[in-house]
């Protein structure tokens, strides 16, 4: 029996439907990536602390917390520690609304950021640091009309103007002695 010759037909591949599907999938995948990014879980990094020695831990447990608070006002800083305003009579939490540290430049506008006596604030912070060497936290609050730059400069003065802490935090080294209260907590709407 003679074999039939199979005729070879050229079948042309129709890629148009495949290309259409791909064309629709690219924007869909890009949108899915955006939604996946928005659905991420917020994770805060752990708090930095120098490696503590067992002896230091025991001293910290025995030590009463300082609870240092600095309130930035138009006419200066009001400093209080452990709920007691600096300069107030014993037993009274605060004597007046007067500042503990007055202005360096009396009559200067609020936009003059050097109007506050940051050197005296830093000196007071050094005094507290000598009494409480393991304390690192300070709470800062301000009147509503105080510029943000003033609060930043207040944080710098309380941390110590010569404090270089980044290297110590990265490498797990001891916190330098010139670093005073380098963990600020800024409160809003405090009085």
XYZ file of N, CA and C in Angstrom:
573
model
N 0.820 -1.154 0.000
C 0.000 0.000 0.000
C 0.872 1.226 0.000
N 0.472 1.955 -0.918
C 1.246 3.187 -0.984
C 0.885 4.112 0.171
N 1.884 4.645 0.680
C 1.650 5.574 1.782
C 1.227 6.907 1.234
N 0.326 7.472 1.961
C -0.108 8.789 1.551
C 0.932 9.778 2.028
N 1.217 10.590 1.169
C 2.151 11.614 1.563
C 1.422 12.604 2.441
N 2.024 12.761 3.557
C 1.411 13.742 4.448
C 1.815 15.107 3.968
N 0.839 15.791 3.797
C 1.113 17.139 3.378
C 1.437 17.963 4.607
N 2.519 18.619 4.502
C 2.920 19.445 5.614
C 2.284 20.804 5.451
N 1.507 21.085 6.436
C 0.879 22.393 6.446
C 1.616 23.270 7.415
N 1.787 24.444 7.025
C 2.403 25.385 7.947
C 1.311 25.960 8.811
N 1.481 25.729 10.091
C 0.520 26.288 11.032
C 1.137 27.554 11.596
N 0.421 28.574 11.446
C 0.908 29.855 11.919
C 0.485 30.029 13.378
N 1.434 30.337 14.234
C 1.132 30.526 15.656
C 0.499 31.898 15.844
N -0.626 31.895 16.484
C -1.321 33.142 16.742
C -0.940 33.617 18.153
N -0.030 34.559 18.235
C 0.461 35.046 19.526
C -0.356 36.204 20.073
N -1.284 36.667 19.326
C -2.068 37.815 19.752
C -2.818 37.576 21.066
N -3.492 36.442 21.269
C -4.168 36.228 22.561
C -3.181 36.168 23.743
N -2.030 35.574 23.534
C -1.036 35.491 24.606
C -0.522 36.886 24.930
N -0.278 37.671 23.912
C 0.209 39.034 24.142
C -0.846 39.878 24.845
N -2.104 39.675 24.500
C -3.173 40.411 25.178
C -3.235 40.059 26.667
N -3.109 38.791 26.987
C -3.118 38.370 28.393
C -1.937 38.975 29.137
N -0.763 38.944 28.537
C 0.423 39.530 29.177
C 0.248 41.030 29.369
N -0.323 41.678 28.347
C -0.545 43.118 28.431
C -1.471 43.462 29.597
N -2.448 42.627 29.879
C -3.363 42.857 30.994
C -2.743 42.462 32.338
N -1.857 41.489 32.327
C -1.267 41.014 33.587
C -0.232 41.987 34.156
N 0.487 42.702 33.287
C 1.536 43.611 33.776
C 0.950 44.688 34.696
N -0.075 45.434 34.297
C -0.635 46.424 35.237
C -1.245 45.773 36.483
N -1.848 44.595 36.309
C -2.437 43.917 37.460
C -1.353 43.527 38.470
N -0.211 43.049 38.008
C 0.883 42.692 38.915
C 1.485 43.930 39.574
N 1.603 45.011 38.822
C 2.124 46.246 39.409
C 1.199 46.767 40.501
N -0.107 46.700 40.260
C -1.057 47.129 41.287
C -1.004 46.217 42.502
N -0.857 44.927 42.279
C -0.772 43.982 43.392
C 0.454 44.267 44.248
N 1.551 44.680 43.615
C 2.760 45.013 44.377
C 2.522 46.245 45.253
N 1.763 47.215 44.767
C 1.464 48.410 45.551
C 0.623 48.044 46.768
N -0.377 47.203 46.578
C -1.218 46.810 47.704
C -0.445 45.964 48.704
N 0.445 45.135 48.221
C 1.257 44.314 49.124
C 2.163 45.203 49.956
N 2.641 46.292 49.388
C 3.498 47.211 50.110
C 2.700 47.935 51.192
N 1.459 48.303 50.914
C 0.635 49.012 51.890
C 0.162 48.087 52.997
N 0.152 46.803 52.761
C -0.322 45.861 53.749
C 0.804 45.378 54.653
N 1.908 46.109 54.684
C 3.043 45.683 55.507
C 2.758 45.938 56.978
N 3.452 45.244 57.817
C 3.305 45.377 59.266
C 4.348 46.368 59.763
N 3.904 47.364 60.521
C 4.828 48.339 61.079
C 5.548 47.720 62.276
N 6.853 47.765 62.232
C 7.671 47.221 63.307
C 8.613 48.320 63.767
N 8.638 48.569 65.052
C 9.561 49.585 65.560
C 10.840 48.897 66.019
N 11.976 49.549 65.789
C 13.243 48.935 66.192
C 13.371 48.906 67.705
N 14.181 48.033 68.220
C 14.365 47.989 69.672
C 15.060 49.245 70.167
N 14.841 49.582 71.431
C 15.486 50.757 72.003
C 16.964 50.472 72.188
N 17.759 51.504 71.913
C 19.198 51.375 72.063
C 19.581 51.539 73.522
N 20.474 50.725 73.965
C 21.025 50.858 75.309
C 22.419 50.269 75.290
N 23.268 50.849 76.079
C 24.624 50.333 76.174
C 24.583 48.990 76.888
N 25.560 48.157 76.599
C 25.627 46.861 77.255
C 25.823 47.070 78.747
N 24.885 46.582 79.517
C 24.930 46.798 80.962
C 25.700 45.671 81.640
N 26.375 46.031 82.687
C 27.088 45.057 83.485
C 26.200 44.680 84.663
N 26.318 43.482 85.185
C 25.446 43.061 86.283
C 25.489 44.019 87.479
N 26.642 44.573 87.796
C 26.765 45.494 88.917
C 25.945 46.755 88.661
N 25.990 47.261 87.424
C 25.221 48.448 87.058
C 23.721 48.187 87.147
N 23.301 46.990 86.767
C 21.883 46.656 86.817
C 21.370 46.703 88.249
N 22.148 46.219 89.184
C 21.745 46.241 90.582
C 21.643 47.684 91.080
N 22.591 48.547 90.671
C 22.555 49.953 91.068
C 21.327 50.641 90.486
N 20.972 50.300 89.257
C 19.810 50.906 88.617
C 18.526 50.530 89.356
N 18.430 49.285 89.820
C 17.236 48.846 90.528
C 17.085 49.587 91.851
N 18.195 49.843 92.514
C 18.161 50.527 93.806
C 17.929 52.025 93.657
N 18.270 52.587 92.516
C 18.204 54.021 92.296
C 16.780 54.465 91.972
N 16.340 55.526 92.610
C 15.024 56.093 92.337
C 15.093 56.865 91.019
N 14.073 56.762 90.151
C 14.144 57.472 88.867
C 14.095 58.988 89.063
N 14.773 59.697 88.175
C 14.870 61.156 88.248
C 13.602 61.843 87.738
N 13.024 61.333 86.660
C 11.855 61.953 86.020
C 12.104 63.424 85.721
N 13.189 63.701 85.025
C 13.546 65.068 84.657
C 12.604 65.582 83.586
N 12.027 66.770 83.833
C 11.108 67.388 82.888
C 11.535 68.819 82.655
N 11.507 69.235 81.392
C 11.827 70.609 81.024
C 10.645 71.145 80.223
N 10.114 72.272 80.697
C 8.997 72.916 80.026
C 9.517 74.210 79.416
N 9.423 74.332 78.090
C 9.913 75.505 77.378
C 8.777 76.521 77.303
N 9.043 77.709 77.883
C 8.037 78.769 77.910
C 8.573 79.983 77.155
N 7.719 80.954 76.916
C 8.150 82.170 76.226
C 9.235 82.898 77.011
N 9.191 82.788 78.343
C 10.144 83.533 79.163
C 11.224 82.663 79.798
N 11.445 81.469 79.272
C 12.542 80.637 79.753
C 12.174 79.175 79.896
N 12.973 78.462 80.698
C 12.770 77.026 80.943
C 12.286 76.816 82.372
N 11.319 75.930 82.555
C 10.936 75.491 83.891
C 11.414 74.043 84.018
N 12.303 73.806 84.967
C 12.909 72.492 85.145
C 12.334 71.862 86.412
N 11.951 70.601 86.309
C 11.496 69.873 87.494
C 12.048 68.456 87.433
N 12.319 67.933 88.613
C 12.830 66.563 88.716
C 12.036 65.852 89.799
N 11.615 64.654 89.497
C 10.837 63.838 90.415
C 9.600 64.589 90.909
N 8.959 65.339 90.012
C 7.733 66.049 90.343
C 7.948 67.328 91.135
N 9.177 67.690 91.440
C 9.485 68.885 92.227
C 10.108 69.939 91.325
N 9.451 71.110 91.221
C 10.004 72.193 90.403
C 11.274 72.705 91.056
N 12.275 72.916 90.228
C 13.538 73.477 90.694
C 13.275 74.825 91.350
N 13.703 75.006 92.593
C 13.545 76.276 93.300
C 12.248 76.395 94.075
N 11.347 75.440 93.959
C 10.086 75.504 94.706
C 10.315 75.045 96.140
N 9.430 75.456 97.032
C 9.531 75.014 98.413
C 9.303 73.510 98.480
N 9.931 72.879 99.444
C 9.775 71.434 99.610
C 8.308 71.105 99.864
N 7.839 70.085 99.212
C 6.461 69.655 99.392
C 5.514 70.257 98.361
N 5.889 71.357 97.736
C 5.064 71.954 96.688
C 5.624 71.513 95.347
N 4.755 71.065 94.481
C 5.258 70.602 93.185
C 5.778 71.765 92.357
N 5.127 72.925 92.475
C 5.648 74.102 91.789
C 5.159 75.343 92.521
N 6.023 76.324 92.626
C 5.685 77.558 93.313
C 4.911 78.512 92.426
N 5.308 78.598 91.185
C 4.690 79.581 90.307
C 4.836 79.121 88.865
N 4.356 79.963 88.005
C 4.521 79.705 86.575
C 5.816 80.321 86.066
N 6.611 80.866 86.962
C 7.868 81.522 86.593
C 8.886 80.478 86.144
N 9.780 80.858 85.237
C 10.784 79.898 84.767
C 11.898 79.681 85.792
N 12.483 78.506 85.742
C 13.654 78.200 86.558
C 14.883 78.856 85.949
N 14.978 78.826 84.633
C 16.092 79.437 83.898
C 15.488 80.510 82.990
N 15.876 81.742 83.205
C 15.343 82.851 82.428
C 15.957 82.917 81.038
N 15.564 83.945 80.303
C 16.062 84.138 78.943
C 17.477 84.692 78.957
N 18.241 84.341 77.945
C 19.578 84.913 77.766
C 19.465 86.295 77.127
N 18.493 86.459 76.235
C 18.261 87.740 75.558
C 16.838 88.190 75.884
N 16.699 89.045 76.868
C 15.376 89.556 77.233
C 14.821 90.410 76.098
N 13.538 90.267 75.793
C 12.888 91.080 74.783
C 13.113 90.636 73.355
N 13.882 89.578 73.139
C 14.119 89.084 71.777
C 12.857 88.377 71.271
N 12.586 88.429 69.962
C 11.389 87.755 69.431
C 11.539 86.224 69.496
N 10.405 85.556 69.399
C 10.411 84.084 69.445
C 11.220 83.475 68.305
N 11.335 84.188 67.199
C 12.075 83.654 66.059
C 13.585 83.761 66.250
N 14.044 84.466 67.291
C 15.467 84.517 67.633
C 15.734 83.312 68.538
N 16.281 82.250 67.943
C 16.431 80.989 68.666
C 17.499 81.056 69.745
N 18.346 82.060 69.718
C 19.396 82.220 70.730
C 18.902 83.008 71.936
N 17.625 83.286 72.012
C 17.091 84.048 73.140
C 17.101 83.236 74.429
N 17.131 81.919 74.331
C 17.130 81.047 75.513
C 18.552 80.790 75.992
N 18.691 80.539 77.280
C 20.001 80.305 77.891
C 20.292 78.799 77.884
N 20.742 78.305 76.721
C 21.011 76.883 76.571
C 22.229 76.446 77.396
N 23.190 77.335 77.579
C 24.384 76.994 78.368
C 24.005 76.724 79.821
N 23.117 77.540 80.382
C 22.685 77.326 81.767
C 21.846 76.047 81.872
N 21.031 75.769 80.859
C 20.246 74.531 80.849
C 21.167 73.321 80.798
N 22.208 73.392 79.973
C 23.170 72.284 79.888
C 23.918 72.117 81.212
N 24.276 73.228 81.864
C 24.952 73.146 83.164
C 24.048 72.488 84.202
N 22.761 72.820 84.196
C 21.817 72.201 85.130
C 21.678 70.708 84.830
N 21.668 70.350 83.531
C 21.590 68.936 83.146
C 22.836 68.189 83.614
N 24.007 68.817 83.525
C 25.236 68.186 84.022
C 25.157 67.934 85.516
N 24.590 68.883 86.254
C 24.413 68.696 87.690
C 23.519 67.510 88.009
N 22.413 67.382 87.286
C 21.524 66.239 87.489
C 22.202 64.936 87.074
N 23.000 64.975 86.018
C 23.679 63.769 85.536
C 24.690 63.276 86.566
N 25.337 64.202 87.287
C 26.274 63.793 88.339
C 25.541 63.094 89.470
N 24.323 63.536 89.769
C 23.535 62.908 90.830
C 22.906 61.597 90.378
N 22.573 61.513 89.098
C 21.916 60.326 88.531
C 22.691 59.877 87.296
N 23.838 59.231 87.460
C 24.682 58.896 86.300
C 24.069 57.879 85.338
N 23.119 57.073 85.783
C 22.524 56.055 84.908
C 21.278 56.546 84.193
N 20.807 57.734 84.521
C 19.597 58.278 83.906
C 19.923 58.828 82.514
N 19.030 58.566 81.550
C 19.246 58.999 80.172
C 18.034 59.708 79.588
N 16.887 59.587 80.224
C 15.631 60.070 79.661
C 15.261 61.433 80.235
N 14.783 62.310 79.374
C 14.253 63.613 79.779
C 12.950 63.837 79.020
N 11.963 64.417 79.697
C 10.692 64.740 79.055
C 10.676 66.236 78.773
N 10.404 66.577 77.529
C 10.400 67.976 77.104
C 8.999 68.318 76.616
N 8.470 69.435 77.097
C 7.202 69.949 76.591
C 7.345 71.452 76.422
N 6.419 72.049 75.702
C 6.538 73.471 75.397
C 5.163 74.097 75.247
N 5.149 75.428 75.389
C 3.933 76.172 75.091
C 3.655 76.059 73.591
N 2.425 76.283 73.217
C 2.005 76.054 71.830
C 2.719 76.936 70.812
N 3.145 78.130 71.203
C 3.721 79.054 70.226
C 5.243 78.978 70.143
N 5.863 78.015 70.805
C 7.320 77.863 70.781
C 7.728 77.197 69.463
N 8.685 77.792 68.716
C 9.118 77.198 67.439
C 9.816 75.842 67.639
N 9.679 74.997 66.649
C 10.280 73.653 66.711
C 11.798 73.727 66.841
N 12.429 74.701 66.206
C 13.883 74.837 66.284
C 14.335 75.059 67.728
N 13.540 75.774 68.507
C 13.857 75.992 69.924
C 13.820 74.660 70.683
N 12.852 73.815 70.371
C 12.757 72.505 71.036
C 13.955 71.645 70.638
N 14.366 71.706 69.385
C 15.521 70.930 68.927
C 16.788 71.391 69.645
N 16.955 72.694 69.763
C 18.138 73.217 70.452
C 18.096 72.878 71.940
N 16.903 72.797 72.508
C 16.746 72.367 73.902
C 17.175 70.909 74.052
N 16.771 70.056 73.096
C 17.187 68.648 73.130
C 18.701 68.532 73.030
N 19.310 69.344 72.157
C 20.767 69.328 72.015
C 21.454 69.723 73.313
N 20.950 70.758 73.977
C 21.555 71.211 75.229
C 21.413 70.149 76.314
N 20.268 69.472 76.374
C 20.050 68.440 77.399
C 20.864 67.178 77.118
N 21.121 66.897 75.850
C 21.945 65.733 75.505
C 23.419 66.022 75.739
N 23.782 67.292 75.736
C 25.186 67.679 75.835
C 25.649 68.073 74.450
N 26.104 69.286 74.302
C 26.438 69.791 72.958
C 27.619 69.064 72.332
N 28.457 68.422 73.134
C 29.603 67.696 72.586
C 29.347 66.196 72.503
N 28.120 65.787 72.752
C 27.761 64.360 72.745
C 27.803 63.796 71.327
N 28.607 62.770 71.138
C 28.677 62.037 69.867
C 28.356 60.578 70.191
N 27.088 60.222 70.019
C 26.617 58.933 70.514
C 26.417 57.882 69.427
N 26.355 58.277 68.179
C 26.036 57.327 67.102
C 27.023 56.167 67.044
N 28.294 56.454 67.182
C 29.316 55.405 67.112
C 29.152 54.405 68.260
N 28.842 54.912 69.448
C 28.656 54.034 70.606
C 27.431 53.144 70.438
N 26.358 53.683 69.863
C 25.145 52.888 69.677
C 25.331 51.811 68.629
N 26.054 52.134 67.557
C 26.285 51.149 66.493
C 27.198 50.028 66.952
N 28.272 50.392 67.636
C 29.279 49.407 67.993
C 29.096 48.765 69.350
N 28.042 49.144 70.089
C 27.820 48.560 71.398
C 28.844 49.025 72.424
N 29.464 50.173 72.147
C 30.468 50.703 73.068
C 29.790 51.418 74.230
N 30.601 51.811 75.211
C 30.105 52.556 76.358
C 29.667 53.937 75.888
N 28.569 54.437 76.446
C 28.073 55.773 76.119
C 29.079 56.790 76.661
N 29.515 57.748 75.834
C 30.494 58.739 76.299
C 29.980 59.537 77.496
N 30.898 59.942 78.372
C 30.529 60.682 79.577
C 29.933 62.048 79.270
N 30.289 62.635 78.128
C 29.756 63.959 77.796
C 28.302 63.901 77.332
N 27.759 62.692 77.142
C 26.353 62.538 76.771
C 25.516 62.533 78.047
N 24.618 63.489 78.170
C 23.836 63.663 79.389
C 22.498 62.926 79.276
N 21.453 63.635 78.903
C 20.121 63.046 78.772
C 19.804 62.958 77.284
N 20.213 61.847 76.669
C 20.189 61.699 75.217
C 18.969 60.955 74.704
N 18.023 60.636 75.567
C 16.786 59.992 75.126
C 15.602 60.905 75.465
N 15.330 61.909 74.614
C 14.237 62.841 74.924
C 12.883 62.253 74.581
N 11.907 62.613 75.390
C 10.505 62.318 75.104
C 9.837 63.680 74.969
N 9.323 63.975 73.803
C 8.693 65.275 73.556
C 7.187 65.109 73.686
N 6.621 65.849 74.623
C 5.168 65.789 74.857
C 4.506 66.986 74.200
N 3.329 66.787 73.703
C 2.575 67.887 73.126
C 1.404 68.242 74.025
N 1.081 69.517 74.106
C -0.075 69.964 74.870
C 0.086 69.883 76.365
N 1.312 69.848 76.856
C 1.529 69.782 78.303
C 1.530 71.183 78.880
N 1.255 71.278 80.158
C 1.314 72.589 80.811
C 2.174 72.556 82.041
